[in-house]
XYZ file of C-alpha atoms in Angstrom:
402
model
C 10.142 41.794 -12.107
C 10.392 40.416 -15.607
C 14.185 40.786 -15.534
C 14.447 38.968 -12.206
C 12.243 36.117 -13.415
C 14.233 35.810 -16.645
C 17.497 35.765 -14.711
C 16.389 32.923 -12.452
C 15.234 30.861 -15.423
C 18.496 31.417 -17.299
C 20.471 30.309 -14.251
C 18.227 27.264 -13.914
C 18.956 26.293 -17.524
C 22.692 26.698 -16.907
C 22.331 24.317 -13.962
C 21.044 21.644 -16.365
C 17.343 22.407 -16.664
C 17.041 21.461 -20.312
C 15.578 18.837 -22.567
C 17.328 15.476 -22.549
C 18.701 15.607 -19.002
C 17.712 13.167 -16.253
C 14.558 14.463 -14.613
C 14.407 14.926 -10.838
C 11.531 13.740 -8.656
C 10.754 14.524 -5.020
C 8.848 11.456 -3.797
C 6.818 12.094 -0.612
C 5.408 9.282 1.509
C 4.487 8.796 5.169
C 5.992 5.287 5.407
C 9.122 3.696 3.988
C 11.443 0.865 5.135
C 14.173 1.925 7.556
C 16.679 -0.245 5.674
C 16.924 -2.611 2.697
C 16.480 -5.692 4.898
C 13.118 -4.549 6.314
C 10.954 -4.629 3.205
C 7.631 -5.436 4.847
C 6.588 -1.761 4.734
C 5.023 -0.637 1.408
C 6.876 -3.257 -0.713
C 4.817 -2.279 -3.781
C 6.128 1.284 -3.513
C 9.752 0.301 -2.947
C 9.726 -1.840 -6.093
C 8.200 0.944 -8.193
C 10.611 3.586 -6.873
C 13.579 1.261 -7.404
C 12.614 0.654 -11.039
C 11.940 4.341 -11.707
C 15.276 5.331 -10.132
C 17.088 3.628 -13.018
C 15.654 6.266 -15.375
C 14.984 9.268 -13.109
C 16.800 10.938 -10.225
C 14.596 10.369 -7.176
C 14.917 11.950 -3.739
C 12.566 10.333 -1.234
C 11.176 12.215 1.756
C 9.436 10.421 4.620
C 8.850 10.623 8.360
C 11.515 9.293 10.684
C 10.763 6.068 12.533
C 12.277 5.858 16.019
C 15.240 8.009 14.957
C 16.346 5.597 12.217
C 17.759 8.626 10.406
C 18.320 9.533 6.767
C 20.036 6.949 4.607
C 19.771 5.432 1.138
C 17.658 2.601 -0.213
C 19.214 0.756 -3.138
C 21.011 3.922 -4.148
C 17.984 6.217 -3.633
C 18.601 9.050 -1.111
C 16.027 8.827 1.696
C 15.575 11.915 3.886
C 13.657 11.422 7.126
C 12.294 14.349 9.138
C 12.201 14.149 12.933
C 9.012 14.997 14.807
C 9.124 13.398 18.312
C 11.248 11.677 20.905
C 12.996 8.494 19.757
C 10.661 5.778 21.051
C 7.620 7.928 20.268
C 8.329 8.257 16.551
C 5.957 5.446 15.656
C 2.995 7.050 13.880
C 3.866 5.516 10.528
C 5.210 2.307 8.990
C 3.452 -0.796 10.358
C 1.127 1.220 12.610
C -0.353 3.188 9.710
C -1.040 6.894 10.168
C -4.741 6.572 9.250
C -5.181 4.224 12.199
C -3.771 6.814 14.630
C -5.830 9.892 13.710
C -8.842 8.841 15.807
C -6.821 8.763 19.045
C -7.009 12.179 20.784
C -4.004 11.476 23.031
C -1.839 11.273 19.893
C -2.978 14.589 18.399
C 0.003 16.632 19.744
C 2.347 14.133 18.124
C 0.343 14.158 14.875
C 0.434 17.988 14.815
C 4.220 17.910 15.279
C 4.478 15.345 12.473
C 2.375 17.543 10.175
C 4.308 20.760 10.870
C 7.739 19.139 10.545
C 6.670 17.456 7.310
C 5.451 20.800 5.936
C 8.800 22.426 6.809
C 10.807 19.552 5.293
C 8.924 19.742 1.977
C 9.246 23.525 1.708
C 12.974 23.418 2.479
C 13.599 20.930 -0.308
C 11.483 22.748 -2.855
C 13.206 26.048 -2.019
C 16.774 24.775 -2.291
C 16.449 22.038 -4.937
C 15.047 22.159 -8.460
C 12.605 19.324 -9.181
C 10.621 18.456 -12.290
C 7.963 16.481 -10.414
C 6.672 16.111 -6.881
C 5.005 12.735 -6.354
C 2.637 12.705 -3.364
C 1.571 9.324 -1.992
C -1.762 9.595 -0.149
C -3.247 13.028 -0.884
C -4.496 13.681 2.629
C -2.585 15.075 4.400
C 0.599 15.154 2.254
C -0.824 17.353 -0.506
C -1.231 20.181 2.034
C 2.565 20.238 2.339
C 3.204 20.940 -1.341
C 2.778 24.482 -2.724
C 1.868 25.020 -6.342
C 5.116 26.004 -8.042
C 3.838 29.426 -9.131
C 3.085 30.206 -5.480
C 6.555 29.404 -4.203
C 9.326 29.111 -6.798
C 10.408 30.566 -10.127
C 10.878 27.201 -11.793
C 8.161 24.783 -12.900
C 7.388 21.425 -11.347
C 4.302 19.282 -11.680
C 2.434 17.605 -8.829
C 1.525 13.938 -9.284
C -0.809 12.642 -6.584
C -1.033 8.895 -6.048
C -4.214 7.758 -4.334
C -4.973 4.477 -2.608
C -8.047 3.026 -0.920
C -8.256 5.973 1.448
C -10.227 7.894 -1.194
C -13.294 6.418 0.499
C -11.917 7.824 3.746
C -14.251 10.632 4.861
C -11.517 13.297 4.984
C -10.346 12.568 1.427
C -13.911 12.724 0.112
C -14.333 16.101 1.793
C -11.271 17.476 -0.040
C -11.888 15.784 -3.404
C -12.258 19.077 -5.265
C -9.052 20.413 -3.702
C -7.143 17.252 -4.649
C -8.341 17.348 -8.257
C -7.573 21.051 -8.633
C -4.098 20.946 -7.096
C -2.861 17.767 -8.799
C -1.474 18.084 -12.332
C -1.882 14.312 -12.626
C -3.894 12.048 -10.333
C -2.925 8.355 -10.313
C -5.424 5.780 -8.988
C -4.275 2.284 -8.069
C -7.629 0.679 -8.930
C -10.859 1.357 -10.775
C -12.517 1.745 -7.384
C -10.207 4.665 -6.568
C -10.598 6.104 -10.081
C -14.379 6.071 -9.749
C -14.119 7.877 -6.401
C -12.548 10.770 -8.341
C -15.244 10.806 -11.023
C -12.977 8.923 -13.459
C -10.624 11.937 -13.665
C -7.611 9.885 -12.578
C -5.173 7.696 -14.506
C -5.515 4.041 -13.497
C -2.104 2.465 -12.857
C -2.222 -0.661 -10.669
C 0.351 -1.523 -8.043
C 2.347 -4.690 -8.657
C 3.860 -7.242 -6.337
C 7.556 -7.159 -5.486
C 8.237 -10.832 -4.910
C 8.488 -13.256 -7.819
C 7.333 -16.865 -7.424
C 7.111 -19.797 -9.817
C 3.510 -21.040 -9.425
C 2.590 -24.438 -7.996
C -0.971 -25.343 -8.972
C -0.957 -28.981 -7.822
C -1.389 -28.829 -4.067
C -0.700 -32.098 -2.202
C -3.543 -33.855 -0.415
C -3.293 -33.519 3.349
C -5.387 -34.105 6.437
C -5.369 -30.454 7.468
C -6.051 -27.706 4.911
C -3.583 -24.821 5.036
C -5.212 -21.371 4.880
C -3.129 -18.204 4.631
C -3.680 -14.523 5.395
C -0.995 -11.873 4.799
C -1.369 -8.230 5.825
C -1.378 -5.682 8.632
C -3.500 -6.522 11.651
C -5.690 -3.428 11.470
C -9.457 -3.010 11.282
C -9.840 -2.678 7.508
C -8.191 -6.065 6.898
C -11.187 -7.812 8.521
C -9.128 -10.626 10.076
C -11.626 -11.097 12.906
C -14.229 -12.360 10.399
C -11.790 -14.902 9.011
C -11.048 -16.131 12.539
C -14.773 -16.356 13.275
C -15.214 -18.509 10.155
C -12.931 -21.073 11.820
C -15.823 -21.932 14.178
C -17.521 -24.051 11.492
C -14.842 -25.251 9.081
C -12.945 -28.313 10.341
C -9.386 -29.634 10.225
C -7.606 -26.520 9.023
C -4.466 -24.641 9.937
C -4.832 -20.877 9.570
C -1.547 -18.985 9.226
C -1.679 -15.242 9.869
C 1.387 -13.360 8.628
C 1.735 -9.715 9.617
C 1.584 -7.504 12.673
C -0.363 -4.519 13.953
C -2.218 -2.973 16.836
C -5.066 -5.534 16.777
C -2.814 -8.549 17.294
C -3.508 -8.995 21.061
C -7.286 -8.823 20.572
C -7.201 -11.159 17.571
C -5.111 -13.685 19.502
C -7.691 -13.703 22.307
C -10.457 -14.260 19.750
C -8.466 -17.065 18.114
C -8.018 -18.804 21.467
C -11.770 -18.690 22.110
C -12.485 -20.089 18.629
C -9.964 -22.907 18.989
C -11.353 -23.779 22.421
C -14.777 -24.068 20.761
C -13.518 -25.997 17.695
C -10.481 -28.018 18.748
C -9.939 -29.457 15.233
C -8.413 -26.162 14.038
C -5.134 -24.370 14.679
C -4.662 -20.601 14.292
C -1.036 -19.481 14.082
C 0.163 -15.877 14.393
C 3.547 -15.665 12.679
C 4.191 -11.914 12.807
C 6.507 -10.399 10.228
C 8.505 -12.843 8.117
C 11.257 -12.358 5.553
C 10.620 -12.556 1.826
C 11.887 -16.115 1.356
C 9.746 -17.419 4.220
C 6.734 -15.592 2.798
C 7.246 -17.277 -0.581
C 7.235 -20.693 1.093
C 3.927 -19.999 2.855
C 2.334 -18.772 -0.380
C 3.453 -21.912 -2.231
C 2.535 -24.384 0.502
C -0.897 -22.944 1.324
C -4.049 -24.497 -0.135
C -6.170 -21.331 0.016
C -5.361 -17.638 0.412
C -7.967 -15.360 2.055
C -8.156 -11.550 2.132
C -11.269 -10.646 4.216
C -10.947 -6.846 3.910
C -13.764 -4.529 4.997
C -14.724 -0.859 4.895
C -13.697 0.309 8.352
C -15.351 2.872 10.607
C -13.409 5.717 8.966
C -14.532 4.660 5.488
C -11.089 3.279 4.623
C -10.760 0.043 2.681
C -8.555 -2.031 0.390
C -7.415 0.150 -2.489
C -6.170 -2.869 -4.412
C -4.698 -5.739 -2.380
C -1.171 -6.548 -3.581
C -1.116 -9.750 -1.536
C -3.764 -11.187 -3.878
C -1.345 -10.791 -6.789
C 1.362 -12.518 -4.757
C -0.929 -15.459 -3.950
C -2.023 -15.735 -7.588
C 1.600 -15.818 -8.768
C 2.192 -18.692 -6.337
C -0.673 -20.674 -7.894
C -2.783 -20.493 -4.721
C -6.597 -20.162 -5.021
C -7.991 -16.910 -3.611
C -11.064 -16.024 -1.553
C -11.597 -12.298 -0.936
C -14.281 -9.812 -0.042
C -16.023 -7.741 -2.684
C -14.748 -4.322 -1.561
C -12.445 -1.603 -2.873
C -10.116 -2.530 -5.699
C -10.259 -6.293 -5.095
C -12.748 -6.976 -7.946
C -10.132 -5.656 -10.406
C -8.157 -8.827 -9.729
C -10.754 -11.468 -8.778
C -13.790 -12.350 -10.904
C -16.244 -14.374 -8.860
C -16.338 -18.097 -9.743
C -13.888 -17.443 -12.602
C -10.549 -16.493 -11.043
C -11.518 -17.010 -7.388
C -14.381 -16.430 -4.980
C -15.759 -13.073 -3.814
C -17.874 -12.826 -0.667
C -19.638 -9.945 1.118
C -17.629 -8.008 3.695
C -18.053 -8.572 7.441
C -19.724 -11.929 6.834
C -17.964 -14.835 8.537
C -20.654 -17.291 7.425
C -20.044 -16.473 3.748
C -16.314 -16.882 4.325
C -16.977 -20.285 5.884
C -19.110 -21.377 2.897
C -16.440 -20.225 0.417
C -13.707 -22.033 2.341
C -15.760 -25.203 2.549
C -16.507 -25.034 -1.193
C -12.815 -24.868 -2.082
C -11.935 -27.614 0.400
C -14.640 -29.886 -1.041
C -13.828 -29.000 -4.674
C -10.029 -28.908 -5.082
C -10.170 -29.335 -8.878
C -12.412 -26.279 -9.224
C -10.124 -24.321 -6.903
C -7.188 -25.313 -9.112
C -9.051 -24.076 -12.214
C -9.638 -20.735 -10.490
C -5.945 -20.467 -9.643
C -4.835 -21.187 -13.222
C -7.356 -18.745 -14.703
C -6.250 -16.047 -12.244
C -2.590 -16.581 -13.117
C -3.231 -16.273 -16.847
C -5.322 -13.148 -16.265
C -2.763 -11.254 -14.160
C 0.084 -12.206 -16.499
C -1.758 -10.344 -19.223
C -3.165 -7.390 -17.282
C -0.751 -6.786 -14.390
C 2.862 -6.648 -15.594
C 5.794 -4.305 -15.105
C 6.275 -3.474 -18.794
C 2.786 -1.970 -18.951
C 3.066 -0.149 -15.607
C 6.478 1.347 -16.393
C 5.181 2.434 -19.790
C 2.322 4.324 -18.116
C 4.685 6.051 -15.683
C 7.057 7.046 -18.504
C 4.142 8.565 -20.363
C 3.318 10.733 -17.325
C 6.922 11.676 -16.509
C 8.064 12.373 -20.051
């Protein structure tokens, strides 16, 4: 047995497994854009992977989405595993897998997704030599990855990247398993780090889009309020819409899509019928340039996230960073990783979750006090320039990978 093991290792070194070569990473994620033009899915991840790919050889593995097939993303090979019929391959991307687990009629599809993902990971680890396996969202993806000593003769390390779903009941149940199996655990916020007893490395996510800030917002008759994000329960959009009952003369722009859109549109119609001075506009998905314009032209940005029924919440809230870089004042709820970016009455306003009245009061305060709102926006911009930048984040990833 010792001779066999030695032979495999010698062959591996002949294949280039030595110091100084470009290290290989298998990057596993449930969602990824189907092409370079559709960057509304996990834009924070695509930017990180793109930057890392300039220094490391990355192979990305993800679930197929409506038979979009394997391709490349900015030179990064993207392998997609099939798990269902064409139009039924829709568990991931904008729908969000966590939002599908509670639907019993989807369980056969979810089981097929899980088994095909397990097979795809094992095939790649058997036939390809990797230095690192990066797992985005521990549950369920970490179940797919064997410890190297259990499966192969060559060493690789497992890096698990955790988001707001650490509060998710299933992740909390498997916390010990996640900590034991991961060689390195990366948390995207202090909230996530604390959920793992501070045994994780805190590396924040950063925004993809770059915007030159505009702090001086023009005076107008109707205040422009902006929300950006998926229309799912944990985003708390219904509470923002309910806040429109009391505030007057505003235009609320909702950018993003998701399964709750029909219900939210019905709620918005009822609110606007009650308070005819307001307009609520559902814009769906927009391209990056259009998104920049809305960030710059909005007077207030609101992220009303909540802890949903599954215990899931906002791990960080990249859209807050985008709004701050545009010079737009921010109102957000005090949940998850949001307090890492917003300090109440210093760099923005924090309100309790699921409280439309508090959202109304915060909105009215910023509308009535535009100079104070401008001070918040400037302070937030200076703060994130210092604490949330790519040089620091890339340095942290190099330290882990090298």
